[in-house]
Coordinates of C-alpha atoms in Angstrom, one line a residue:
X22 CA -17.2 -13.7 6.2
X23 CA -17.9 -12.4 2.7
X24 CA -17.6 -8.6 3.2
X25 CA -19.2 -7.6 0.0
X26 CA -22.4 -9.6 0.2
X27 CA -22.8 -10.4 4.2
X28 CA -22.7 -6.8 5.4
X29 CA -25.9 -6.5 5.1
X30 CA -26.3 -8.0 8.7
X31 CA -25.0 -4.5 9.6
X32 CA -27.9 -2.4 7.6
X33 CA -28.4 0.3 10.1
X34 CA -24.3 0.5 11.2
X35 CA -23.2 3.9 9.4
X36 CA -20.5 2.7 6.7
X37 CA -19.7 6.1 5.5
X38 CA -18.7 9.8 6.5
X39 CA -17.6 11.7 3.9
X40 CA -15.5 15.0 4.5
X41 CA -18.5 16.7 4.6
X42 CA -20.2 15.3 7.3
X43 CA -22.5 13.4 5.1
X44 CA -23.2 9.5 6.6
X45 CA -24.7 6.3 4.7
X46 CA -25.8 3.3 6.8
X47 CA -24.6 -0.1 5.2
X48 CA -28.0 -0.5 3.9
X49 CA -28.1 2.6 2.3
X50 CA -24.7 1.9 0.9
X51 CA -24.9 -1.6 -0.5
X52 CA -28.7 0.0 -2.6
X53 CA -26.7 2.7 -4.1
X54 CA -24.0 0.0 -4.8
X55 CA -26.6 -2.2 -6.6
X56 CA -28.2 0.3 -8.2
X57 CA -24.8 1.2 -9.9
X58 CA -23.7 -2.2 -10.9
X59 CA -27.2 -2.7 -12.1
X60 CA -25.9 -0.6 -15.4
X61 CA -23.2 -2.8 -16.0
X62 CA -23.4 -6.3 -17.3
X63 CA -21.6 -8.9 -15.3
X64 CA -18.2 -9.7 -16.3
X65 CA -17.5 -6.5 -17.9
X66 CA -14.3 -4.7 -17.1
X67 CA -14.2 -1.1 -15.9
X68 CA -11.7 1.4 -14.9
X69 CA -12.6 3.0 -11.8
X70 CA -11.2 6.1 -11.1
X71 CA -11.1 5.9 -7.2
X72 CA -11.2 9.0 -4.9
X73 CA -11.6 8.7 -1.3
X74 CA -15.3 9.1 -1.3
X75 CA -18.8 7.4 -0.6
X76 CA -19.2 6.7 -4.8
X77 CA -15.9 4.9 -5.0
X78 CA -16.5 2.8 -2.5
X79 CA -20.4 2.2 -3.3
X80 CA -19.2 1.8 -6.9
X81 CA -16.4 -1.1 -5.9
X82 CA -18.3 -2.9 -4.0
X83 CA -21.4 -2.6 -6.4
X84 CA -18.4 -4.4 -8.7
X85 CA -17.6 -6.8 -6.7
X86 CA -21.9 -7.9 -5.8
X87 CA -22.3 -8.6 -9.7
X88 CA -19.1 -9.9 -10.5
X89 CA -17.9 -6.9 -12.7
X90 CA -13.5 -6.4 -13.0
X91 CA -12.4 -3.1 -11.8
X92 CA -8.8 -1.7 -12.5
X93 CA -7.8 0.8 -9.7
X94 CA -6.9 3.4 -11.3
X95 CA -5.7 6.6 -9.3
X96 CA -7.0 10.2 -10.3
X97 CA -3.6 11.4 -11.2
X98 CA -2.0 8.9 -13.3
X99 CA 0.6 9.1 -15.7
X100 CA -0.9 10.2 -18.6
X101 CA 1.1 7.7 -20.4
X102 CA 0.5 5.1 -18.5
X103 CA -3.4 5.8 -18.4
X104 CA -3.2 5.2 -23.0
X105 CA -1.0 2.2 -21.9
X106 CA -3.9 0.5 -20.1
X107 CA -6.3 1.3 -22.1
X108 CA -4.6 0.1 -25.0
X109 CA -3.7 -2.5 -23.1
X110 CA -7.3 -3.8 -21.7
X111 CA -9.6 -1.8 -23.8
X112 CA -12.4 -1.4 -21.0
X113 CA -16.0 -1.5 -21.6
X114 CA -16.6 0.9 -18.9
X115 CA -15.3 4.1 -16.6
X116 CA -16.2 5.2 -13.7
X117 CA -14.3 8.4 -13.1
X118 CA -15.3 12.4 -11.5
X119 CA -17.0 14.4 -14.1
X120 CA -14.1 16.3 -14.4
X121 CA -11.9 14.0 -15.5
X122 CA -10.1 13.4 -18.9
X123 CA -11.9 10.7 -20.5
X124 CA -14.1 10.4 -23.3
X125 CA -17.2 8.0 -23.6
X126 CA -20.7 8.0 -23.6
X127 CA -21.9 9.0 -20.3
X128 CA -24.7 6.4 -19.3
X129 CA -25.6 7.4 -15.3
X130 CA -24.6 10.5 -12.9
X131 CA -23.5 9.3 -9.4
X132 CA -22.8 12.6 -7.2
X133 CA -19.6 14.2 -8.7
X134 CA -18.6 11.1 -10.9
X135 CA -20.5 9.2 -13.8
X136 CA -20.5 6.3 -15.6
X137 CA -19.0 6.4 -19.1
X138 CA -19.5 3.8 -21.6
X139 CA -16.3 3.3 -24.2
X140 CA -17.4 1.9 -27.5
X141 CA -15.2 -1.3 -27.0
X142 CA -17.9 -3.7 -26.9
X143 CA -16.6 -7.0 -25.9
X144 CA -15.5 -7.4 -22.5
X145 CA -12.6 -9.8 -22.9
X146 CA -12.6 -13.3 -21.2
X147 CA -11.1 -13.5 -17.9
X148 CA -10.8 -15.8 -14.6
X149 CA -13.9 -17.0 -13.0
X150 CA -12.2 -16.3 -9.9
X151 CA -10.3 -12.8 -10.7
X152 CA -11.8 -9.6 -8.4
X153 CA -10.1 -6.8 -9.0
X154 CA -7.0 -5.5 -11.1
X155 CA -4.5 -3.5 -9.4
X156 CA -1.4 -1.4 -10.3
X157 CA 1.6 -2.2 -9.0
X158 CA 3.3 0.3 -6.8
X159 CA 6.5 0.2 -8.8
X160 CA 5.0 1.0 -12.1
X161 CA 5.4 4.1 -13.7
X162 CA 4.8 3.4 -17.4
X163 CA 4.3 -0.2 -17.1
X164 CA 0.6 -2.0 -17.8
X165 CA 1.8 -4.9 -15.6
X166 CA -1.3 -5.2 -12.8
X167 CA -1.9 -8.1 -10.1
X168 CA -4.7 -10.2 -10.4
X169 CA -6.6 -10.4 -7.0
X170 CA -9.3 -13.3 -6.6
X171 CA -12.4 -13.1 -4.8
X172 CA -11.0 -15.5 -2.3
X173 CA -7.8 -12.9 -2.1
X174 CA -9.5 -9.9 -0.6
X175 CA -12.0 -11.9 1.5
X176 CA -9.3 -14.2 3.3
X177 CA -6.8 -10.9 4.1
X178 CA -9.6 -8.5 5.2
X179 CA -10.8 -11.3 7.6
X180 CA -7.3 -12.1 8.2
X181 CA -6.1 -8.2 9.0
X182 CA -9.8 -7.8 10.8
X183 CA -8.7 -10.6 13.2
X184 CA -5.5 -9.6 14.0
X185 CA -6.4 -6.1 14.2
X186 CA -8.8 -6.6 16.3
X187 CA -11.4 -4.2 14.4
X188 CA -14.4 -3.8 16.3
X189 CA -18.3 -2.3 14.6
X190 CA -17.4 0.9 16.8
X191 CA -14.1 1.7 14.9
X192 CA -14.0 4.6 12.7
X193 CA -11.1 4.7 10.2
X194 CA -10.2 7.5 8.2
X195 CA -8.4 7.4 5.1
X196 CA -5.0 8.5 4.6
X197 CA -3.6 6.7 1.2
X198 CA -5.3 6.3 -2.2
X199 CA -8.4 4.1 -2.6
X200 CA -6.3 2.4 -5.3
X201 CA -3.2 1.4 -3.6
X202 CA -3.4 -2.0 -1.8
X203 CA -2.8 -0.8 1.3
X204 CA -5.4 2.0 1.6
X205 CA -7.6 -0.6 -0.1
X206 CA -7.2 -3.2 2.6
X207 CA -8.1 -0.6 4.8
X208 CA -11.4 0.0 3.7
X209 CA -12.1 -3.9 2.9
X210 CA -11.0 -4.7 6.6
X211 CA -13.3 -2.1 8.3
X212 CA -16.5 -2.6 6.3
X213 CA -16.3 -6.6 7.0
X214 CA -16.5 -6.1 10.6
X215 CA -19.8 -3.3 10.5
X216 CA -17.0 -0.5 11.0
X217 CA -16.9 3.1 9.9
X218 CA -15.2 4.7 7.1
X219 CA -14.0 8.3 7.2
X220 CA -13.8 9.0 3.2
X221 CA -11.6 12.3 2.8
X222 CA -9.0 13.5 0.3
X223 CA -7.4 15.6 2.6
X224 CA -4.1 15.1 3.4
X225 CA -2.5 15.0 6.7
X226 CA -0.6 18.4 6.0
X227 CA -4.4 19.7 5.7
X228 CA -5.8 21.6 8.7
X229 CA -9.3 20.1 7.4
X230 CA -7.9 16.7 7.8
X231 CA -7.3 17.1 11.3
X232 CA -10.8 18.8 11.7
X233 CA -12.8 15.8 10.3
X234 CA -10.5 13.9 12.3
X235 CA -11.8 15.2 15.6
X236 CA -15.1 16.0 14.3
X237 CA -16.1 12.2 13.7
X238 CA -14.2 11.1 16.5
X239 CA -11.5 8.8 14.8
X240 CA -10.4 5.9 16.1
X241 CA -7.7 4.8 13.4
X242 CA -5.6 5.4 10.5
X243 CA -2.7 3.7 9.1
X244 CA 0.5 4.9 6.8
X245 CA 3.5 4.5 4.8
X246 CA 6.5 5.7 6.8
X247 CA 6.4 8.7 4.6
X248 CA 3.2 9.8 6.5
X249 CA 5.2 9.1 9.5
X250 CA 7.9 11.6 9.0
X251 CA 4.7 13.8 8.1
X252 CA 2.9 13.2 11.4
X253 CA 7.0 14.2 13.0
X254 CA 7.0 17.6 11.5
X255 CA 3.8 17.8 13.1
X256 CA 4.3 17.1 16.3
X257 CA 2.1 14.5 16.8
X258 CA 3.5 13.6 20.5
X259 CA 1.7 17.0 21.3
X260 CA -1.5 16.4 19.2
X261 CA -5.1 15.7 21.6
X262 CA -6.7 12.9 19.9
X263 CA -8.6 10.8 22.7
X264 CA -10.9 9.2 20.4
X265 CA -7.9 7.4 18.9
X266 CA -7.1 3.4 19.6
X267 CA -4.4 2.2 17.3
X268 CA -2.6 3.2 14.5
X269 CA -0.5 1.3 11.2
X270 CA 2.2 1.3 9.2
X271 CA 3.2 -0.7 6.5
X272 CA 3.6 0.2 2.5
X273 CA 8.1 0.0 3.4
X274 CA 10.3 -0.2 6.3
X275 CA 10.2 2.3 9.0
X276 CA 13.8 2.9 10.0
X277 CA 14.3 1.7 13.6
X278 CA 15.0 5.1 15.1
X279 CA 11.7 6.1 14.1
X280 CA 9.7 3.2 14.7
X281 CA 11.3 3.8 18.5
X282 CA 10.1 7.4 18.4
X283 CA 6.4 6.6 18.0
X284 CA 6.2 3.2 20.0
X285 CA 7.7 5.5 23.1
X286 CA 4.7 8.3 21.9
X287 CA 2.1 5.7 21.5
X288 CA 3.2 3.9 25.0
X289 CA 2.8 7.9 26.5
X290 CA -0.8 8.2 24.6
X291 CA -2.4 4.9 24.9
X292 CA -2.1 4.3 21.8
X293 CA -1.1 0.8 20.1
X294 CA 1.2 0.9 17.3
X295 CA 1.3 -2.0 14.7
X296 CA 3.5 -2.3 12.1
X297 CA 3.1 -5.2 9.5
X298 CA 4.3 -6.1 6.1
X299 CA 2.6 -6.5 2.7
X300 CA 2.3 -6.5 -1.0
X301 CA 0.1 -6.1 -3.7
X302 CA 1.0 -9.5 -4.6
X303 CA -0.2 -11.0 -1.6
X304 CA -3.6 -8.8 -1.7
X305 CA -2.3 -6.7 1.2
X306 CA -0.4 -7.9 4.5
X307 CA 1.6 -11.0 5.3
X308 CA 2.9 -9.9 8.5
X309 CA 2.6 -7.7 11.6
X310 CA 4.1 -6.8 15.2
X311 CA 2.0 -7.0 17.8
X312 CA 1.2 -4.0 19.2
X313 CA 3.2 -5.2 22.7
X314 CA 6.6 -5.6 20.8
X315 CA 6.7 -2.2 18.9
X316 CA 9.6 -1.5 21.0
X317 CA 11.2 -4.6 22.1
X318 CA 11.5 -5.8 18.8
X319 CA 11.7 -2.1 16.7
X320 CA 12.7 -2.9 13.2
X321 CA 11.1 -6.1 12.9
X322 CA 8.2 -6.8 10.8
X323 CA 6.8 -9.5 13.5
X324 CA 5.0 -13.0 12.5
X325 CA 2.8 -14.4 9.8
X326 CA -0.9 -13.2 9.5
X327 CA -3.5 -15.4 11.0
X328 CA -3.8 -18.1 8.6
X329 CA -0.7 -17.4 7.1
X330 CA 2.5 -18.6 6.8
X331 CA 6.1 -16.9 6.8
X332 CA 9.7 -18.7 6.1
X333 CA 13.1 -17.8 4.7
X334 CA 14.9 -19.6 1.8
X335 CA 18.5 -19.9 1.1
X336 CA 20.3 -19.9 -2.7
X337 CA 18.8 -23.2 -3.3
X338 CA 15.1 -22.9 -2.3
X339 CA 15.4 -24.8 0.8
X340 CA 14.1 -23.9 4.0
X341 CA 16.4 -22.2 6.7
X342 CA 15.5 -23.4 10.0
X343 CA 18.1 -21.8 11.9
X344 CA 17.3 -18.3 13.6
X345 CA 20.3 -15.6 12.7
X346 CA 20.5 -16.4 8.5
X347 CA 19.4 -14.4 6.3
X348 CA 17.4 -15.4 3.1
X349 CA 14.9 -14.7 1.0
X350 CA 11.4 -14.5 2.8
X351 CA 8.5 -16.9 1.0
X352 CA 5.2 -16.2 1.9
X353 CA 1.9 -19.4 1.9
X354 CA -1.8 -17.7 2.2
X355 CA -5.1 -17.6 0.8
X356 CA -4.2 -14.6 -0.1
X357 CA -1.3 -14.9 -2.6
X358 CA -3.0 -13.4 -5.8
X359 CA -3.1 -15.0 -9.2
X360 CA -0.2 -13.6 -11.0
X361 CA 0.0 -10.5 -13.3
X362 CA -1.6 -9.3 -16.6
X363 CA 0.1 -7.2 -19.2
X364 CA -2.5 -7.0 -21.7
X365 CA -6.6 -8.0 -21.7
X366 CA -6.0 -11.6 -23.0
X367 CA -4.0 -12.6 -20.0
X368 CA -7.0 -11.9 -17.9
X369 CA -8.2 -15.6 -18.4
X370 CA -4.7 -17.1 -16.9
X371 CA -5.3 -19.7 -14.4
X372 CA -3.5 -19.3 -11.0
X373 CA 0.1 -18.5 -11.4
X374 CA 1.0 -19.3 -7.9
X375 CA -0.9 -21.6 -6.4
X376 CA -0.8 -19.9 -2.4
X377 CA 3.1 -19.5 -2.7
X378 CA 5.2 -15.9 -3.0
X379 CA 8.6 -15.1 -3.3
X380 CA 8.8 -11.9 -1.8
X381 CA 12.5 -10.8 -3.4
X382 CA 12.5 -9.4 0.4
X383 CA 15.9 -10.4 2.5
X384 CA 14.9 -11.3 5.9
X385 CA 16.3 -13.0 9.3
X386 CA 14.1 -14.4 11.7
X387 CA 15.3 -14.3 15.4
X388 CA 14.9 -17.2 18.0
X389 CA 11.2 -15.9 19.0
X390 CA 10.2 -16.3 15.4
X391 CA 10.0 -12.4 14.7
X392 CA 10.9 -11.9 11.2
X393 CA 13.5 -8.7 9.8
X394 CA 13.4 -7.7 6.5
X395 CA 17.3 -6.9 5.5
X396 CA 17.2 -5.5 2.7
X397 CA 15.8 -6.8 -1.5
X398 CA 17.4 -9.3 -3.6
X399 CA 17.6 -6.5 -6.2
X400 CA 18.9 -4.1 -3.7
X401 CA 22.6 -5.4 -4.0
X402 CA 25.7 -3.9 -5.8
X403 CA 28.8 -6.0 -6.2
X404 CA 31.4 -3.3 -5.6
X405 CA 35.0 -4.3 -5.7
X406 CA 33.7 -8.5 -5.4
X407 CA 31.9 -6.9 -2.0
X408 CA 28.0 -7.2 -1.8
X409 CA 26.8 -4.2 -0.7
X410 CA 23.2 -3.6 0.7
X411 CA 21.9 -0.2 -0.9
X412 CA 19.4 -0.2 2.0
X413 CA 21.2 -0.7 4.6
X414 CA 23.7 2.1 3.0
X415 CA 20.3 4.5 3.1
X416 CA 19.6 3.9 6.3
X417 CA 23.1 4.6 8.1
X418 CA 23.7 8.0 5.7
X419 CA 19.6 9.0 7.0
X420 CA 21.0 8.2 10.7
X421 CA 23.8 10.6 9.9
X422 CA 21.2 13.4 8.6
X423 CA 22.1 13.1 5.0
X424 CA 17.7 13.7 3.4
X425 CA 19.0 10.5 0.8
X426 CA 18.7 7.4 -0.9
X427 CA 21.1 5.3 -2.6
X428 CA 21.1 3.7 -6.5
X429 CA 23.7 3.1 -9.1
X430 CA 25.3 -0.4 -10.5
X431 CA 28.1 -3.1 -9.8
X432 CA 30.8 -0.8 -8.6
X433 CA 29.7 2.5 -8.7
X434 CA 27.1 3.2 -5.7
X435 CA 25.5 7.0 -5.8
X436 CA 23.7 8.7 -3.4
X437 CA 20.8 10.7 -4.0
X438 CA 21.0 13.7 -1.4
X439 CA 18.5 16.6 -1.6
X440 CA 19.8 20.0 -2.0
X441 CA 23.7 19.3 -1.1
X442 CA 26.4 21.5 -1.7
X443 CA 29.9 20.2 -2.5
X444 CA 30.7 19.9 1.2
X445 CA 28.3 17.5 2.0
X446 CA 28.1 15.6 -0.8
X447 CA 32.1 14.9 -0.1
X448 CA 30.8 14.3 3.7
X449 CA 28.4 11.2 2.5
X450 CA 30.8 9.6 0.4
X451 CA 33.6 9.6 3.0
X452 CA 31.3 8.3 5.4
X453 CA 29.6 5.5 3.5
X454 CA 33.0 4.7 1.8
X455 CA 34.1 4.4 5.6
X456 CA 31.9 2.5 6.4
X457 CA 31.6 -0.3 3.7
X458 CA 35.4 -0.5 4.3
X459 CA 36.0 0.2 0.5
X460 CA 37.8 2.5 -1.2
X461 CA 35.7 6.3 -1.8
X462 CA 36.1 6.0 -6.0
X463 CA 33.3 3.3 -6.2
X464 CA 30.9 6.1 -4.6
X465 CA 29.2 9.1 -6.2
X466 CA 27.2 11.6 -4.2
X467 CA 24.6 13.7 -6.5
X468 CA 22.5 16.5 -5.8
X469 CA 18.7 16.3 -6.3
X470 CA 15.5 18.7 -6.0
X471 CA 13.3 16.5 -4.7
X472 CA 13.3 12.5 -4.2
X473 CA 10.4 11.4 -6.6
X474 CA 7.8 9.2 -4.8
X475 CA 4.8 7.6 -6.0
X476 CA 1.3 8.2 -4.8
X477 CA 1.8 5.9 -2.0
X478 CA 4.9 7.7 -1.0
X479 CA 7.3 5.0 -2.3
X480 CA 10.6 6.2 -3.6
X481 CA 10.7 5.9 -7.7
X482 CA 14.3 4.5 -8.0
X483 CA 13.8 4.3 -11.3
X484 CA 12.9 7.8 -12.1
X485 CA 15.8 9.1 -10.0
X486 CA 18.2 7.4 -12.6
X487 CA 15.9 8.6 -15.5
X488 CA 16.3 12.1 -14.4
X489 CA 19.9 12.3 -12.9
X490 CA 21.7 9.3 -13.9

């Protein structure tokens, strides 16, 4: 099913809530979306602002009806990396909230955000087959964005719908940023199947959040696993939401302790937990855990989407058959996206990868099939002729209660610990030094404000070396 153009079929379903209560049927949205895209010549490209609300939604999928590119842009973007793009792409059109810094010619109002026209008259010549243009969630000053097809986002929303099990009566309510992948998917997975959105920009540290929440009776929401050690500090074993069915994580590993947390809160609440595995270069997901093994198989990132495909590769390119080995994790789908652009003329590239990623994810798969991620081909340090797994290191100093991630280069591994004194910074080195078996001079234990995350809540490695080295 097309969910852009077939929806229709659900014209008097309500596709919409915004935070203030305010509801459009799918008929009413997929007008307003016409009527937007109507302004627009097809094929144009346009950077759409996205907030969580009824006009960026009507407004992407008013894009995708007439064939018009979108970038995803977020409203708080770098401002250096917002002149990149446009330098880089040099769009015809932006869609942003009237209050935001960009200059144009303003040619229609739509509720709080308008349509601005740039000046740069030709729209440049791109794909056939390319949707949408997305950042990707490592970038910070980079103009690098994924090219998703048409046949990308339809194949994984039907794909996530299926195994999700998404039903017309489900109301999900949004929790990430329109313009990340997996909040995206989200939205793309819920309308296809006549569901509900819940459009809010409240966060889940917002009392209103929880009020809408309640309110319009939500059945869903999904996270990154900082949003999980969110919904900890507030207590959600103890929260009373019986309108709630299911709930998702994906967007980076959950560390098994806190995977087995909430699988033994959701067994206590009814609720089914499901944690899968994506990336924007593979549209969204390419894995999940059925909600039956969340805590049989805690830690594990579960089996191949329907219509997918999942295997692991050793040095060579050749596939491991053998459970217990790790290697890297290659992904086959419909929805392995085109490839990336870095600047307006690479728009018209033919498929880059032809249905087949390399994830740079390690992973093991076990003898039922159930896939682990490891740790990321980049993630390595050679210290002393030792390979060292910088996320594994994380994740046994955060079982020890150091707040901390780990950087650095071939031998010299630092960790990252927020507000540490001398005592504890000497603690985490003896104790991952102990545990690597090596000797404590190839570790470095530094003391940071704050762990810099992007607006999906991924950590910003880079940045954390930017600022302290």
């Amino acid at each position: 099913m097309d969910f852009y153009n077939d929806i229709f079929r659900y014209s008097d379903n309500i596709a919409i809530t915004d935070e203030n209560g305010t509801s459009y049927t799918y008929g009413e949205m997929l007008a307003a979306a016409d009527d937007f895209a109507s302004q627009i010549p097809n094929r144009s490209l346009i950077f759409l602002v996205c907030e969580n609300c009824s006009e960026s939604i009507m407004a992407y999928i008013g894009c995708l009806r007439r064939k018009i590119v979108p970038v995803l842009i977020h409203p708080k973007i770098d401002h250096k990396m917002l002149h990149q793009l446009l330098g880089a792409y040099r769009p015809q059109f932006i869609f942003c909230p009237q209050n935001w810094h960009a200059q144009g010619v303003e040619m229609a109002a739509f509720g709080r955000h308008h349509l601005l026209k740039t000046g740069n008259e030709n729209a440049p010549e791109m794909n056939p087959d390319l949707a949408v243009l997305i950042t990707t969630s490592g970038s910070t000053g980079s103009p690098k964005l994924v090219m998703q097809s048409y046949k990308n986002i339809i194949s994984n929303a039907n794909s996530i719908a299926e195994y999700l099990d998404i039903q017309e009566d489900d109301r999900a309510i949004t929790t990430m940023p329109m313009s990340y992948t997996y909040g995206l998917s989200i939205i793309q997975s819920h309308l296809i199947k006549g569901a509900r959105i819940i459009a809010t920009e409240k966060t889940l540290m917002d009392k209103m959040f929880w009020k809408l929440f309640k309110e319009q009776k939500a059945t869903t929401f999904g996270g990154v696993p900082y949003v999980y050690e969110m919904l900890k500090q507030l207590r959600f074993e103890r929260m009373e939401l019986p309108s709630l069915r299911y709930i998702t994580q994906a967007g980076g590993k959950l560390s098994k302790d806190l995977t087995l947390e909430f699988s033994e809160i959701c067994r206590n609440k009814g609720i089914k937990l499901i944690i899968m595995y994506g990336q924007t270069e593979a549209t969204a997901r390419m894995s999940y855990l059925p909600w039956e093994y969340a805590f049989s198989k805690a830690g594990s990132i579960g089996i191949a989407i329907p219509h997918g495909r999942l295997y692991l590769a050793d040095v060579d390119g050749r596939e491991i058959m053998q459970p217990g080995i790790v290697g890297e994790m290659v992904y086959e789908g419909d929805n392995v996206t085109l490839g990336y652009a870095l600047t307006a003329k690479e728009l018209k590239k033919a498929d880059q990868r032809h249905g087949r990623l390399e994830t740079g994810d390690m992973a093991v798969r076990d003898s039922d099939g159930f896939f682990t991620i490891v740790g990321r081909k980049k993630r390595f340090l050679k210290i002393f002729g030792n390979r060292v797994n910088l996320d594994e290191a994380e994740g046994l100093l955060n079982q020890e209660g150091f707040k901390c991630v780990c950087g650095g280069r071939d031998d010299q591994l630092k960790v990252y610990i927020v507000d540490a004194d001398e005592n504890k910074m000497a603690e985490a080195v003896d104790f991952i030094s102990a545990k690597a078996g090596l000797n404590r001079s190839a570790f470095q234990a530094v003391s940071v404000d704050e762990i810099p995350r992007n607006n999906s809540g991924k950590v910003m490695y880079s940045k954390l070396e930017e600022i302290y080295g």
